Structures are given as C-alpha cells and as structure tokens.
Coordinates of C-alpha atoms and ligand atoms in Angstrom, one line a residue:
M208 CA 114.1 61.9 84.4
K209 CA 113.4 60.5 87.8
Y210 CA 112.8 62.8 90.7
D211 CA 112.7 62.2 94.6
V212 CA 110.2 65.0 94.7
V213 CA 108.0 65.8 92.0
V214 CA 105.0 68.9 93.3
I215 CA 102.1 69.4 91.6
G216 CA 101.0 73.0 91.7
S217 CA 103.0 76.1 92.6
G218 CA 101.0 77.8 94.9
P219 CA 101.5 79.0 98.5
G220 CA 101.7 75.3 99.5
G221 CA 103.6 73.7 96.2
Y222 CA 105.9 76.2 96.0
V223 CA 107.2 75.8 99.5
A224 CA 107.2 72.2 99.2
A225 CA 109.3 72.2 96.1
I226 CA 112.0 75.1 97.6
R227 CA 112.5 73.2 100.8
S228 CA 112.4 69.7 99.7
A229 CA 115.5 71.2 97.5
Q230 CA 117.0 73.0 100.3
L231 CA 117.0 69.5 102.0
G232 CA 119.0 68.0 98.9
L233 CA 116.3 66.7 97.3
K234 CA 115.9 66.2 93.1
T235 CA 113.0 68.3 92.7
A236 CA 110.8 69.3 90.2
C237 CA 107.6 71.0 90.0
I238 CA 104.7 70.9 87.3
E239 CA 102.5 73.7 87.2
K240 CA 100.3 74.2 84.4
A241 CA 99.1 77.7 84.8
S242 CA 101.6 80.1 82.3
T243 CA 102.6 82.2 85.6
L244 CA 104.0 80.4 88.9
G245 CA 102.1 81.6 92.6
G246 CA 98.6 79.6 92.5
T247 CA 95.2 80.9 93.2
C248 CA 97.1 82.8 96.1
L249 CA 99.7 85.5 94.0
N250 CA 97.7 85.2 90.7
V251 CA 94.5 85.8 91.5
G252 CA 93.6 85.6 95.3
C253 CA 95.6 86.8 98.2
I254 CA 98.0 89.3 96.5
P255 CA 95.5 90.9 94.2
S256 CA 92.5 91.2 96.7
K257 CA 95.2 93.2 98.9
A258 CA 96.3 95.4 96.4
L259 CA 92.9 96.5 95.7
L260 CA 91.8 96.5 99.2
Q261 CA 95.3 99.3 100.1
S262 CA 94.5 101.5 96.9
S263 CA 91.0 101.5 97.6
E264 CA 91.2 102.1 101.1
H265 CA 93.3 105.2 100.7
F266 CA 90.8 106.7 98.2
A267 CA 88.1 105.8 100.9
W268 CA 90.3 107.4 103.8
M269 CA 91.2 110.8 101.6
Q270 CA 87.0 111.0 100.7
Q271 CA 85.9 110.4 104.7
D272 CA 88.5 110.6 107.1
S273 CA 91.1 113.3 105.8
K274 CA 89.4 116.1 107.0
E275 CA 89.4 115.7 110.7
H276 CA 93.5 115.2 110.1
G277 CA 93.5 118.6 108.6
I278 CA 93.6 117.3 105.5
S279 CA 91.6 118.3 101.8
C280 CA 92.2 118.1 98.7
Q281 CA 90.7 119.1 95.9
N282 CA 88.6 117.4 92.9
L283 CA 89.4 113.3 94.4
A284 CA 89.3 111.3 91.9
F285 CA 90.9 107.7 91.4
D286 CA 91.9 105.8 88.5
L287 CA 90.6 102.5 88.2
S288 CA 92.5 101.2 85.5
Q289 CA 96.1 102.5 86.8
M290 CA 94.9 100.7 90.0
M291 CA 94.3 97.8 87.9
S292 CA 98.1 97.9 86.7
R293 CA 99.3 98.4 89.9
K294 CA 97.9 95.4 91.1
T295 CA 99.6 93.8 88.1
K296 CA 102.9 94.7 88.9
V297 CA 102.4 93.8 92.3
V298 CA 101.2 89.9 91.1
E299 CA 104.6 90.3 88.5
G300 CA 107.0 90.9 91.0
L301 CA 106.1 88.2 93.3
V302 CA 105.8 85.7 90.2
Q303 CA 108.9 86.4 89.5
G304 CA 110.4 86.2 92.9
V305 CA 109.2 82.3 92.9
A306 CA 110.2 81.8 89.5
W307 CA 114.1 83.1 90.8
L308 CA 113.8 80.9 93.9
F309 CA 113.1 78.0 91.6
K310 CA 116.3 79.3 89.6
K311 CA 118.3 79.6 92.5
H312 CA 117.2 75.8 94.2
N313 CA 117.8 74.1 90.6
I314 CA 114.2 73.2 90.7
D315 CA 113.3 71.8 87.5
S316 CA 109.9 73.7 86.6
I317 CA 108.0 71.9 84.1
R318 CA 105.2 74.2 82.4
G319 CA 101.5 71.7 81.8
T320 CA 98.8 69.8 83.2
A321 CA 100.1 67.0 85.2
T322 CA 98.2 63.6 85.4
L323 CA 99.2 60.5 87.5
L324 CA 100.3 57.6 86.3
P325 CA 100.1 54.0 87.8
D326 CA 103.4 53.6 89.1
H327 CA 105.3 56.3 90.5
Q328 CA 104.6 58.4 86.7
I329 CA 103.5 61.5 85.8
S330 CA 102.7 62.6 82.4
I331 CA 102.7 66.2 81.4
E332 CA 100.9 66.7 78.3
G333 CA 102.9 63.7 76.8
K334 CA 106.4 64.3 78.5
T335 CA 106.3 61.4 81.2
V336 CA 108.7 61.9 84.5
E337 CA 109.2 59.5 87.3
F338 CA 109.2 60.2 90.5
K339 CA 110.3 58.5 94.3
N340 CA 107.8 60.7 95.8
C341 CA 105.0 63.2 94.6
I342 CA 103.3 66.3 96.9
L343 CA 100.1 67.4 95.5
A344 CA 98.9 70.9 95.9
T345 CA 96.4 71.1 93.2
G346 CA 94.5 73.8 95.8
S347 CA 90.9 74.4 95.1
E348 CA 88.6 76.2 92.3
P349 CA 85.3 78.7 93.6
I350 CA 81.9 76.8 93.5
A351 CA 79.2 78.2 90.6
L352 CA 75.3 78.0 91.2
P353 CA 74.0 76.2 88.7
F354 CA 71.6 79.2 87.3
L355 CA 74.4 81.8 87.6
P356 CA 77.4 80.2 85.5
F357 CA 80.4 82.5 85.5
D358 CA 81.1 84.6 82.6
E359 CA 83.3 86.7 84.9
K360 CA 81.6 90.0 83.3
V361 CA 78.4 89.9 84.1
I362 CA 78.3 87.3 86.8
V363 CA 81.9 87.1 88.3
S364 CA 83.4 84.7 91.0
S365 CA 86.2 85.7 92.4
T366 CA 88.8 86.1 89.5
G367 CA 86.5 87.9 87.3
V368 CA 86.1 90.9 90.3
L369 CA 89.8 91.3 90.8
S370 CA 89.3 92.4 87.0
L371 CA 86.8 94.5 86.2
S372 CA 86.8 97.4 83.4
K373 CA 85.0 99.5 85.4
V374 CA 83.3 100.2 88.8
P375 CA 79.9 98.6 88.6
K376 CA 77.0 100.9 89.9
R377 CA 75.2 98.2 91.2
M378 CA 76.9 94.8 92.6
L379 CA 75.0 91.8 94.1
V380 CA 77.8 89.6 96.0
I381 CA 76.0 86.0 96.9
G382 CA 77.9 85.0 100.3
A383 CA 79.2 86.9 102.8
G384 CA 82.0 85.4 104.0
V385 CA 85.9 86.5 103.7
I386 CA 85.7 87.1 99.7
G387 CA 82.2 88.5 99.9
V388 CA 82.8 91.1 102.4
E389 CA 86.7 92.1 101.1
L390 CA 85.6 92.2 97.6
A391 CA 83.3 94.3 98.2
S392 CA 84.8 96.4 100.3
V393 CA 86.7 97.3 97.2
Y394 CA 83.8 97.7 95.1
R395 CA 81.8 99.8 97.6
R396 CA 84.6 102.4 98.5
L397 CA 85.1 102.9 94.9
G398 CA 81.2 104.1 95.1
S399 CA 79.3 100.7 93.8
E400 CA 75.8 100.1 95.6
V401 CA 76.4 97.1 97.6
T402 CA 73.5 94.2 98.0
I403 CA 75.2 91.2 99.8
V404 CA 72.9 88.3 100.3
E405 CA 73.9 85.5 102.5
M406 CA 71.6 82.4 103.5
L407 CA 72.9 82.2 107.3
E408 CA 72.0 84.4 109.9
R409 CA 75.3 86.2 110.2
I410 CA 78.2 87.5 108.3
C411 CA 82.0 84.9 108.0
P412 CA 79.8 82.6 110.0
T413 CA 82.9 80.6 110.9
M414 CA 83.8 83.9 112.8
D415 CA 83.4 84.5 116.9
E416 CA 80.3 85.6 117.3
G417 CA 80.8 89.2 118.5
L418 CA 83.5 89.5 115.8
S419 CA 80.6 88.7 113.5
K420 CA 78.1 91.0 114.4
A421 CA 80.6 94.3 115.2
L422 CA 82.0 93.5 111.7
W423 CA 78.6 93.5 109.9
Q424 CA 77.7 96.8 111.8
S425 CA 80.7 98.8 110.7
L426 CA 80.2 97.2 106.8
K427 CA 76.2 99.0 107.5
K428 CA 77.4 102.1 108.1
Q429 CA 79.7 102.1 105.4
G430 CA 76.7 101.6 102.8
M431 CA 76.2 98.1 102.5
T432 CA 73.0 96.1 102.5
F433 CA 72.6 93.2 104.0
H434 CA 70.3 90.3 103.4
L435 CA 70.7 87.1 106.2
G436 CA 69.4 84.1 106.4
S437 CA 68.3 84.9 102.6
K438 CA 68.4 83.0 99.5
V439 CA 69.0 83.5 95.9
V440 CA 66.8 81.8 93.9
G441 CA 66.6 82.4 90.5
A442 CA 67.9 84.7 87.8
E443 CA 67.2 86.8 84.4
R444 CA 69.9 88.5 82.3
T445 CA 68.6 91.7 81.0
K446 CA 69.4 94.5 78.9
T447 CA 71.9 96.3 81.3
G448 CA 72.6 93.8 83.8
I449 CA 71.3 90.9 85.4
S450 CA 68.2 90.7 87.3
V451 CA 67.9 88.7 90.9
Q452 CA 65.5 86.6 92.6
V453 CA 66.2 86.6 96.7
D454 CA 63.5 85.3 98.0
Q455 CA 60.6 87.7 97.6
N456 CA 62.7 90.5 96.7
R457 CA 63.8 90.9 92.7
I458 CA 67.0 92.7 92.7
E459 CA 68.4 94.5 89.6
V460 CA 72.2 94.4 89.2
D461 CA 75.1 95.6 86.9
V462 CA 77.6 92.7 88.1
V463 CA 76.9 89.7 90.3
L464 CA 79.7 88.3 92.6
V465 CA 79.2 84.7 93.5
A466 CA 81.5 84.1 96.8
I467 CA 79.8 80.8 98.1
G468 CA 83.1 79.2 98.8
R469 CA 85.9 77.1 97.0
K470 CA 86.3 73.3 96.4
P471 CA 89.4 70.8 95.8
Y472 CA 90.7 71.3 92.4
T473 CA 90.9 67.9 90.8
K474 CA 90.7 68.1 87.3
S475 CA 92.8 66.3 85.3
L476 CA 94.4 64.7 88.1
G477 CA 94.0 61.2 87.3
L478 CA 93.7 60.4 90.9
E479 CA 91.7 57.6 89.7
N480 CA 94.6 55.8 87.9
C481 CA 96.4 55.6 91.2
K482 CA 93.1 54.6 93.5
I483 CA 93.6 58.3 96.3
D484 CA 91.0 58.4 98.0
L485 CA 88.7 61.3 98.8
Q486 CA 86.4 62.4 100.8
R487 CA 83.6 65.3 100.5
G488 CA 86.4 66.2 97.0
F489 CA 89.3 66.8 99.5
V490 CA 92.1 64.5 99.2
T491 CA 91.9 62.0 102.3
V492 CA 95.4 61.9 103.7
D493 CA 97.2 60.4 107.1
A494 CA 98.8 62.2 109.8
N495 CA 101.8 62.6 107.4
F496 CA 99.9 63.9 104.8
Q497 CA 100.4 60.6 103.0
T498 CA 96.9 59.7 101.1
S499 CA 96.0 56.1 100.3
M500 CA 99.1 55.8 97.8
P501 CA 101.8 55.0 99.0
G502 CA 104.5 58.0 98.0
V503 CA 102.0 60.6 96.8
Y504 CA 101.4 63.2 99.8
A505 CA 98.8 66.2 99.5
I506 CA 98.6 69.9 100.9
G507 CA 96.8 72.9 100.8
D508 CA 93.4 73.6 99.9
L509 CA 93.0 70.0 98.3
I510 CA 93.1 68.8 102.1
E511 CA 91.1 69.3 104.7
G512 CA 90.9 72.3 106.8
P513 CA 90.6 76.3 106.1
M514 CA 92.0 76.9 103.0
L515 CA 94.1 79.3 103.7
A516 CA 97.7 80.4 101.7
H517 CA 99.9 80.4 105.3
K518 CA 98.2 76.5 106.5
A519 CA 99.3 75.5 102.8
S520 CA 102.6 76.6 103.0
E521 CA 102.8 74.9 106.5
E522 CA 101.9 71.4 105.4
G523 CA 104.2 72.4 102.4
F524 CA 106.9 72.9 104.5
A525 CA 106.4 70.1 107.0
V526 CA 105.8 67.4 104.0
A527 CA 109.4 67.9 102.6
E528 CA 110.9 67.6 106.3
I529 CA 108.6 64.2 106.5
L530 CA 110.5 63.3 103.2
A531 CA 114.2 64.3 103.9
G532 CA 113.3 61.9 107.0
N533 CA 112.5 64.7 109.9
R534 CA 109.9 65.3 112.0
P535 CA 108.0 68.2 111.4
H536 CA 104.9 69.5 113.0
V537 CA 101.7 71.8 112.2
N538 CA 100.0 73.5 114.8
Y539 CA 96.7 74.1 113.2
M540 CA 95.5 75.7 116.9
A541 CA 97.9 78.4 116.0
I542 CA 97.1 78.9 112.5
P543 CA 95.3 82.5 112.2
N544 CA 92.5 83.8 110.5
V545 CA 92.2 87.6 109.0
I546 CA 89.9 89.7 106.8
Y547 CA 91.6 92.0 105.4
T548 CA 88.1 94.7 105.7
H549 CA 88.2 98.3 107.5
P550 CA 88.3 97.6 110.2
E551 CA 90.1 94.4 110.1
V552 CA 89.6 91.0 111.2
A553 CA 92.3 88.4 113.1
S554 CA 91.6 85.7 115.3
V555 CA 93.5 82.5 116.2
G556 CA 92.8 79.3 118.3
Y557 CA 89.1 78.9 120.0
T558 CA 86.6 81.8 119.7
V559 CA 84.3 81.6 122.9
E560 CA 81.8 79.6 121.4
E561 CA 84.0 76.5 120.7
A562 CA 85.5 76.8 124.2
K563 CA 82.2 76.7 125.5
Q564 CA 81.3 73.8 123.9
S565 CA 84.4 71.6 124.7
G566 CA 83.7 72.5 127.7
L567 CA 86.7 74.0 128.7
E568 CA 87.0 76.3 131.7
I569 CA 87.7 79.6 130.1
V570 CA 88.6 83.2 131.3
V571 CA 87.2 86.0 128.9
G572 CA 89.1 89.7 128.9
E573 CA 88.0 92.1 126.7
S574 CA 89.6 96.0 126.1
S575 CA 88.2 98.2 123.3
F576 CA 90.1 100.3 120.7
K577 CA 88.5 103.6 122.2
G578 CA 90.9 103.5 125.6
N579 CA 93.3 102.6 123.4
P580 CA 96.0 106.1 123.4
R581 CA 97.7 104.8 119.7
A582 CA 94.2 104.2 118.1
R583 CA 92.9 108.1 119.3
C584 CA 96.0 109.5 117.3
G585 CA 95.3 107.7 114.2
G586 CA 91.4 108.0 114.2
F587 CA 90.8 104.3 114.1
T588 CA 89.3 103.4 117.6
E589 CA 86.6 101.2 116.3
G590 CA 87.1 97.8 117.8
F591 CA 87.9 95.4 120.5
V592 CA 90.7 92.6 121.4
K593 CA 89.3 89.8 123.0
V594 CA 91.3 86.7 124.3
I595 CA 90.5 83.6 126.2
G596 CA 92.3 82.2 128.8
F597 CA 92.3 78.1 129.7
G598 CA 92.8 75.9 132.8
P599 CA 94.6 77.0 136.0
N600 CA 97.2 78.7 134.3
K601 CA 95.3 80.9 131.9
H602 CA 97.0 80.0 129.2
L603 CA 96.1 82.0 125.9
I604 CA 93.8 79.5 123.9
G605 CA 92.0 82.3 121.8
M606 CA 92.5 85.7 120.6
H607 CA 90.1 87.7 118.1
I608 CA 90.9 91.3 117.2
I609 CA 88.6 93.6 115.1
G610 CA 90.2 96.9 114.7
P611 CA 93.6 98.8 113.4
Q612 CA 96.4 96.8 112.2
A613 CA 94.6 93.0 113.6
S614 CA 96.5 91.7 110.6
E615 CA 99.6 92.4 112.2
L616 CA 98.8 92.7 115.4
I617 CA 97.1 88.7 115.9
D618 CA 100.9 87.6 115.6
V619 CA 101.1 88.0 119.2
G620 CA 98.4 85.4 120.4
V621 CA 100.0 83.5 118.0
M622 CA 103.6 83.4 119.0
A623 CA 101.4 83.4 122.8
I624 CA 99.5 79.4 121.4
E625 CA 102.4 78.3 119.6
N626 CA 104.5 78.8 123.3
R627 CA 101.8 78.4 125.9
T628 CA 102.0 81.5 127.4
T629 CA 99.7 82.7 130.2
L630 CA 97.2 85.5 130.2
K631 CA 99.4 86.9 132.9
V632 CA 102.7 86.8 131.2
L633 CA 100.8 88.9 128.9
A634 CA 99.2 91.2 131.0
Q635 CA 102.7 91.8 133.0
A636 CA 105.4 92.4 129.6
P637 CA 106.2 95.6 128.8
H638 CA 104.5 97.1 125.6
A639 CA 105.7 100.3 124.2
H640 CA 103.4 103.4 124.8
P641 CA 101.6 104.2 122.7
T642 CA 101.1 101.1 120.6
L643 CA 97.7 99.2 119.4
A644 CA 99.2 96.4 120.6
E645 CA 98.4 98.0 124.4
C646 CA 95.3 96.6 124.1
I647 CA 96.2 93.0 124.3
K648 CA 97.8 93.7 127.8
E649 CA 94.5 95.4 128.8
A650 CA 92.4 92.8 127.6
C651 CA 94.5 89.9 129.5
G652 CA 94.4 92.3 132.4
Q653 CA 90.9 92.6 132.0
A654 CA 90.5 88.5 132.6
L655 CA 92.5 88.9 135.6
N656 CA 90.9 91.8 136.9
C657 CA 94.5 93.9 137.3
A658 CA 93.4 96.1 133.9
I659 CA 94.7 99.9 134.8
H660 CA 92.0 101.2 132.0
S661 CA 89.4 99.1 131.8
Q662 CA 86.9 98.4 133.9
Ligands
FAD43 P1 96.8 77.1 95.1 O1 97.3 78.5 95.1 O2 95.5 77.2 94.3 O3 98.1 76.5 93.4 C1 97.7 75.3 93.0 C2 97.8 75.5 91.4 O4 98.0 74.4 91.2 C3 97.4 76.6 91.1 O5 99.0 77.0 90.3 C4 96.9 75.5 89.5 O6 97.5 75.9 88.6 C5 97.7 74.5 89.4 N1 97.5 72.5 88.9 C6 96.1 72.3 89.2 N2 96.1 71.5 88.9 C7 97.0 70.9 87.9 C8 97.6 70.0 87.3 N3 97.2 68.8 87.2 N4 98.7 69.9 86.4 C9 99.3 71.4 86.8 N5 99.6 72.2 88.0 C10 98.6 71.9 88.4 N6 93.7 83.0 101.8 C11 95.5 84.1 102.6 O7 95.5 83.0 104.0 N7 95.0 85.0 102.8 C12 94.4 86.0 102.2 O8 94.7 87.2 102.5 C13 94.0 85.0 101.1 N8 93.3 86.0 99.9 C14 92.6 84.8 99.3 C15 91.8 85.8 98.2 C16 91.4 85.4 97.0 C17 90.4 86.1 96.2 C18 90.8 84.0 97.1 C19 90.1 83.4 95.6 C20 91.9 83.1 98.0 C21 92.4 83.8 99.0 N9 93.1 82.8 99.7 C22 93.6 83.7 100.7 C23 93.1 81.7 99.9 C24 94.7 80.9 99.2 O9 95.0 81.4 97.9 C25 94.7 80.0 99.2 O10 94.0 79.1 100.5 C26 96.1 79.1 98.3 O11 96.0 79.8 97.3 C27 96.2 77.6 98.6 O12 97.0 77.3 98.2 P2 98.0 75.8 96.9 O13 99.3 76.0 97.1 O14 96.7 74.9 98.1 O15 97.0 76.2 96.0
NAI44 P1 83.7 81.3 102.9 O1 83.1 79.6 103.1 O2 84.3 82.1 103.7 O3 82.2 82.3 102.5 C1 80.8 81.5 102.0 C2 79.5 82.7 102.5 O4 79.0 82.3 101.3 C3 79.1 81.7 104.3 O5 78.7 82.5 104.7 C4 78.5 80.8 103.4 O6 77.1 80.8 104.7 C5 77.7 81.4 102.5 N1 76.9 80.8 101.0 C6 76.8 79.5 100.9 N2 76.1 79.1 99.9 C7 75.5 80.0 99.5 C8 73.9 80.5 98.8 N3 73.7 79.7 97.9 N4 73.8 81.6 99.1 C9 73.9 82.5 100.0 N5 75.3 82.2 100.8 C10 75.5 81.6 100.6 O7 84.0 81.2 101.2 P2 84.4 82.2 100.2 O8 83.8 83.5 100.9 O9 84.3 82.2 98.6 O10 86.5 82.1 100.4 C11 86.6 80.9 100.3 C12 88.0 80.5 100.6 O11 88.7 81.6 100.1 C13 87.5 80.9 102.5 O12 87.8 79.5 102.4 C14 89.1 81.3 102.8 O13 89.5 80.8 103.7 C15 90.0 81.9 101.2 N6 90.3 83.5 101.7 C16 90.5 84.3 102.6 C17 91.0 84.7 102.4 C18 91.6 85.6 104.2 O14 92.4 85.0 104.4 N7 92.0 86.9 104.0 C19 90.5 86.2 101.2 C20 89.5 85.4 100.5 C21 89.5 83.8 100.6

C-alpha cells in the first residue's frame, strides 16, 4: 500500500498531523506501537496528571479552605483507587475520541512498531508500507539516573507515579521542574511527606524568576521540603523502601520520583537507514520541518523546542498544511507554558530577564490578585500578573501569571502576542466585573501609569 502521508506516532503531534492531512485530501495512515492512541499526553502525561491534580485539589480544598466558606464535612476521606479509576476513565474517553476521529477521516490506523527503510518504505513488524511523505512524531521518554533505574514501584518515572497503589508515607522527588512540582503536589495533598531535590538554585528554572520564587514559597507553605542547589549522589534499597544520599544528607523514603527531564524517543525508528541527522538526540529539521532525508518530516518532542503537547499539535497541523502545498507558520513566541500546581503558573513570551538580555527596551507592569474582587470572593488571592511591553507602542511581548485560573487567563496574553496588541488596548478594553481578568487590565494600566487600583 502506498500513502501520501504516513505518520509514525499518535500523540498530540502525530494524531493532529494525520487528521489535518486527511482533511486536506491526502491518503493517510498513522502507525502506533502502543495499544492505545493518543501518545504520552493522553495516556501517561497531560491528561492523567491533570485528572489526579483536580481530584487531589478538591480534597485539599475541602480539608483546608472549605470551613472559611461555612462548609464543613464530618469524616472527610479520599479513596485513591476511585481517584485512579476516574483518571483511567477520563483517559479512555479521550483515547477513544482519537480512534473515532481517525475513523471519521478514513485514516488507516496501523498497530505496531515502525522502522524506516531506505526508498520511502516503512516496515511494521513484518509488513511494509510505502509513502510519499512520512511524519516522525515518536515523542520522548523520561531520563533515568544510572544509579536509580526505574522499577515503577519504588523508583518511579512520571508514568509509574500516575498509578501508585497507595499514597507513600514519604516521597522524594528528584528534579523541581514541571513534572516534579505537579506530581509532588498530588501526593502532598493526599498526605505524603514530600522532599524535592533540585540541582539548580531555584525551582522551575526556565520560568520568570519572580514567579519561580513565589511558587517555591507557596509550595513550602503547603509543607514540601526543598533541597535546592543539591545533588543526589547515591541510593541504597532498604527493607521498606530506599535510602538516598543527597549531598551530605541521607533521606529515607518509600518512593522516589525521578523527574529530571525527558529525551527524544528514536528507538527502533531506523533513522540510521535513512541517514537522518540528529543533534543532541533531537531530529534536525529545516524551517519546513523536513529532516535531512527529503520527504521525511519530524515534529513534537522529537525535535528541538519546548516539550509541550500544544507545541507538538501546532507543528503537526503546520506540516500537514505544508504537504498540501499551503504556507502555514508556527508562532513560537505565542506558545504558552502552564504549571498546574496550586496556585497555577502560566507564561507566554519573553521573561523580563530574557528581554533585558536581548537588549529590548521594555516596560513592566504588575498587579496582585489581593486587590482583585473576584479573587477575594473565591478566597484565592495568592499571586499576581506581570506584563511586559516593548517599543514605542508598548506591544505586549510577555505575560506571566501566578494565581487562580492562570492556565485560562494566559490566553489573553497568547491572543495579544499573536495580534501584536499593545498594553494600552489591553488596559482600555472593558473587562467584566468582577473577574480575574481585571487583574490583567490592572497590570497593563500599572505599566502605563493609569492603573486605578494598583500603585
Ligand atoms: P508523544 O505524545 O510522546 O507520542 C509519541 C507516540 O509515538 C507514542 O504513542 C509512542 O508509542 C509512539 N511511537 C514511538 N516510537 C514509535 C515507533 N517506532 N512506531 C510506532 N509508534 C511509535 N504537555 C503539555 O502541553 N501540557 C501538560 O499538561 C503536560 N503534562 C505532562 C505530564 C506528564 C507526566 C508528562 C510526561 C508530559 C506532559 N506534557 C504536557 C508533555 C506532553 O505529553 C508532550 O509534550 C507530548 O505528548 C508530545 O507529543 P508528541 O506527539 O511529540 O509525542
Ligand atoms: P524539566 O526540564 O521541566 O525539569 C527537570 C528539572 O530537574 C530541572 O529543574 C533540572 O534542573 C532538574 N535536574 C536535572 N538533573 C537533575 C539531577 N541530577 N538532580 C536534581 N535535579 C536535576 O523536566 P520534567 O519535569 O521531567 O518534565 C519534562 C517535560 O515534560 C518538560 O519539558 C515539560 O515541558 C513537559 N511537561 C509539561 C507539563 C505542563 O505543561 N504542565 C507537565 C509535565 C511535563
């Protein structure tokens, strides 16, 4: 069988590329080695982690904040197995949705591990298909520490930690990046004593420095212990768990989560058969996502850039458009980052440090949720909005939010960057009252010295 497009991998990069290709009239197949479609994101990433974050956040709210609202509950308890089965149901529903979309668009869904062969062919465990164009979307995998190999029971990766059968009494998290702080939040809320070891001097080091500090303070208040600028140098299994050497300290825990980053996944892909270039493990692509082998493209976690589901999807959509002869573009400046902790953290565009390092002339405005009426009504006044304007017209080039519903509010910043909107427009546009978005208006006003409520 010869296809116009064969996509390898059905994660948010691959399945979007396949669907868009089919919508554009290209004969398309998608090969997936796992038993379900949806990749890391749907099966063992974004979705299951957010389902557990939501359940544990409800519990923490009932336990700590409900009384203030006049709500009390006798014998409050949680059932971990119910939380896990709910998580599985959420995942199953979305995974089936992808299968349904493939059917709807007449995409051939092929199960098995794909290996590239020379001459525009792919072998799938004995079968062979031919392609005009192939899109590699095989994603990434967790990085392990050599002395802490994953057994997914005591030494877990992000995959194992999403399916623990009981809440560990003591948990050590190595790496205070996105996975570290999100999954530590889940188990801390459910009662684990959580210690986080980070080799750099601050948590989530790529984030705006002010937000990073604010999140760190908040997580400490929630009871997490941090060892920043620290290194895990060894570990020994004990009868009940594991004893980990962190610099001069020995820390005994029941479960260790290793969350020190992810690396591109290229096992069995046969890149060597087609002389496809790699750099630092990432597949090298040109501005059209084409690899060093004509007709073979790559997207998502497999190529350089932030390892984010929506980044992978944007690239999947774009590459399909390119194959259909269109000229799409991905605006990397407008790709937001969100951390689903409490409070949530979200950012888009330049940080203040990046803007300064690039020599940009900027204005910065900030507004705290403390003064925001909607935040006060809800009882979540922690955090602030920071906006960065650039040039004579003060276009928005960065927005950083820590606080309630930051994940949703950041879309204002995304749209503003996409449309080259100025701080003045954002400060003058009417916002419904009372809403959390008024904090964005106020931060823009503060940058322009016309804020009503902030100094
Ligand atoms: P993947 O989703 O990794 O999909 C690759 C697919 O290719 C897999 O299904 C794999 O089985 C298949 N495959 C690999 N090799 C072959 C082969 N040879 N043949 C056939 N099939 C193959 N991102 C966000 O934006 N928001 C979040 O909230 C978020 N949360 C996350 C939480 C966790 C715990 C983790 C681990 C990640 C999270 N991410 C999040 C990151 C996000 O999951 C990834 O950026 C995204 O899934 C990358 O998409 P992709 O299509 O490039 O690859
Ligand atoms: P990460 O790159 O976000 O964080 C890894 C952290 O580990 C860094 O702070 C790093 O300094 C630290 N580190 C590295 N080696 C270490 C060591 N030996 N000892 C101690 N600390 C060490 O990677 P993470 O958290 O594993 O996530 C992987 C990817 O998944 C991220 O790039 C992210 O984009 C994606 N993801 C996105 C989410 C979201 O969008 N909400 C949620 C979860 C993951």
